[in-house]
Amino acid sequence: MTLTDLGKGFRDGDQRRRVQAVIHDRLADDREPQECRYLMRFWWQLCMPYREVSLEQLSLNVSQPKLDVLNQLISAIRTSHAEIDAWVATTQDAFPVIQDRGFRAASGGEG
């Protein structure tokens, strides 16, 4: 199954950006560089008509809980705009915002 059609499944650019924000802020943890790299490729895939990442690459490089969430998103995109909105809400509840400890330490905050 190709992922190049995903960008066409959103209601509008705002909905796509909300989904991308959830991926960036709650799933792509740069303390896990390999996983983060593939999650960000998927992030790009949501707005690009060419292949950035495949399901096989995701399954090899993303942890099972996050892979399950991505599969739910793919299903939601292919189902309805309401399902995408539900995915955003559910994922925001399930995954906290990732704290960037490196930035905080560099700026003098606690890490």
XYZ file of C-alpha atoms in Angstrom:
111
model
C 0.000 0.000 0.000
C 1.423 3.358 -1.031
C 1.368 6.402 1.203
C 1.648 8.975 -1.580
C -2.107 9.641 -1.569
C -2.314 10.719 2.074
C -2.062 14.459 1.406
C -5.330 14.352 -0.522
C -7.287 12.995 2.434
C -7.415 16.108 4.596
C -10.303 18.556 4.813
C -7.866 21.445 4.343
C -4.368 22.647 5.147
C -5.312 23.445 8.738
C -6.339 19.867 9.431
C -3.122 18.545 7.864
C -1.041 20.966 9.938
C -2.822 19.844 13.146
C -1.946 16.236 12.350
C 1.631 17.191 11.538
C 1.889 19.110 14.824
C 0.806 16.019 16.756
C 3.437 13.918 14.982
C 6.148 16.510 15.555
C 5.271 17.484 19.121
C 4.143 14.146 20.559
C 5.666 11.300 18.538
C 8.995 12.399 17.023
C 11.411 12.338 19.945
C 14.927 13.257 18.832
C 16.345 11.244 21.737
C 15.431 8.272 19.516
C 17.163 9.502 16.328
C 16.371 6.596 14.002
C 12.709 6.524 14.957
C 12.504 10.326 14.818
C 14.007 10.338 11.316
C 11.307 8.005 10.008
C 8.502 9.780 11.827
C 9.618 13.046 10.225
C 9.720 11.374 6.823
C 6.121 10.361 7.450
C 5.418 13.961 8.551
C 6.646 15.117 5.119
C 4.715 12.348 3.384
C 1.483 13.995 4.501
C 2.058 16.907 2.139
C 4.226 15.446 -0.631
C 2.950 13.583 -3.701
C 6.127 11.494 -3.978
C 7.327 8.729 -1.681
C 9.223 9.853 1.394
C 8.731 6.678 3.403
C 7.097 3.279 3.051
C 5.033 1.271 5.521
C 7.827 -1.290 5.582
C 10.380 1.352 6.587
C 8.052 2.603 9.293
C 7.487 -0.899 10.643
C 11.240 -1.495 10.827
C 12.107 1.812 12.493
C 9.182 2.962 14.632
C 8.207 1.453 17.998
C 5.022 -0.594 18.076
C 2.888 1.884 20.057
C 3.729 4.711 17.667
C 3.399 2.454 14.619
C -0.092 1.505 15.787
C -0.973 5.209 16.052
C 0.362 5.872 12.541
C -1.679 2.985 11.158
C -4.749 4.424 12.866
C -4.005 7.783 11.247
C -3.613 6.236 7.796
C -6.945 4.495 8.245
C -8.561 7.730 9.449
C -7.229 9.681 6.464
C -8.704 7.110 4.129
C -12.034 7.072 6.005
C -13.229 10.598 6.818
C -12.307 14.063 8.027
C -14.174 13.387 11.278
C -11.993 10.316 11.887
C -8.884 12.466 11.414
C -10.187 14.948 14.003
C -10.865 12.046 16.387
C -7.320 10.726 15.802
C -5.859 14.115 16.742
C -7.852 14.241 19.987
C -7.099 10.633 20.946
C -3.392 10.921 20.183
C -3.054 14.176 22.098
C -4.591 12.430 25.104
C -2.354 9.365 24.774
C 1.029 11.013 24.142
C 2.367 13.977 26.119
C 4.273 16.794 24.449
C 7.924 15.824 24.144
C 10.134 18.098 26.225
C 13.286 19.238 24.450
C 15.797 18.776 27.246
C 18.781 19.849 25.146
C 17.251 23.226 24.332
C 16.260 23.814 27.940
C 19.767 22.949 29.186
C 21.410 25.220 26.600
C 19.133 28.122 27.531
C 19.924 27.813 31.243
C 16.733 25.990 32.272
C 16.607 22.738 34.140
C 16.822 19.510 32.138
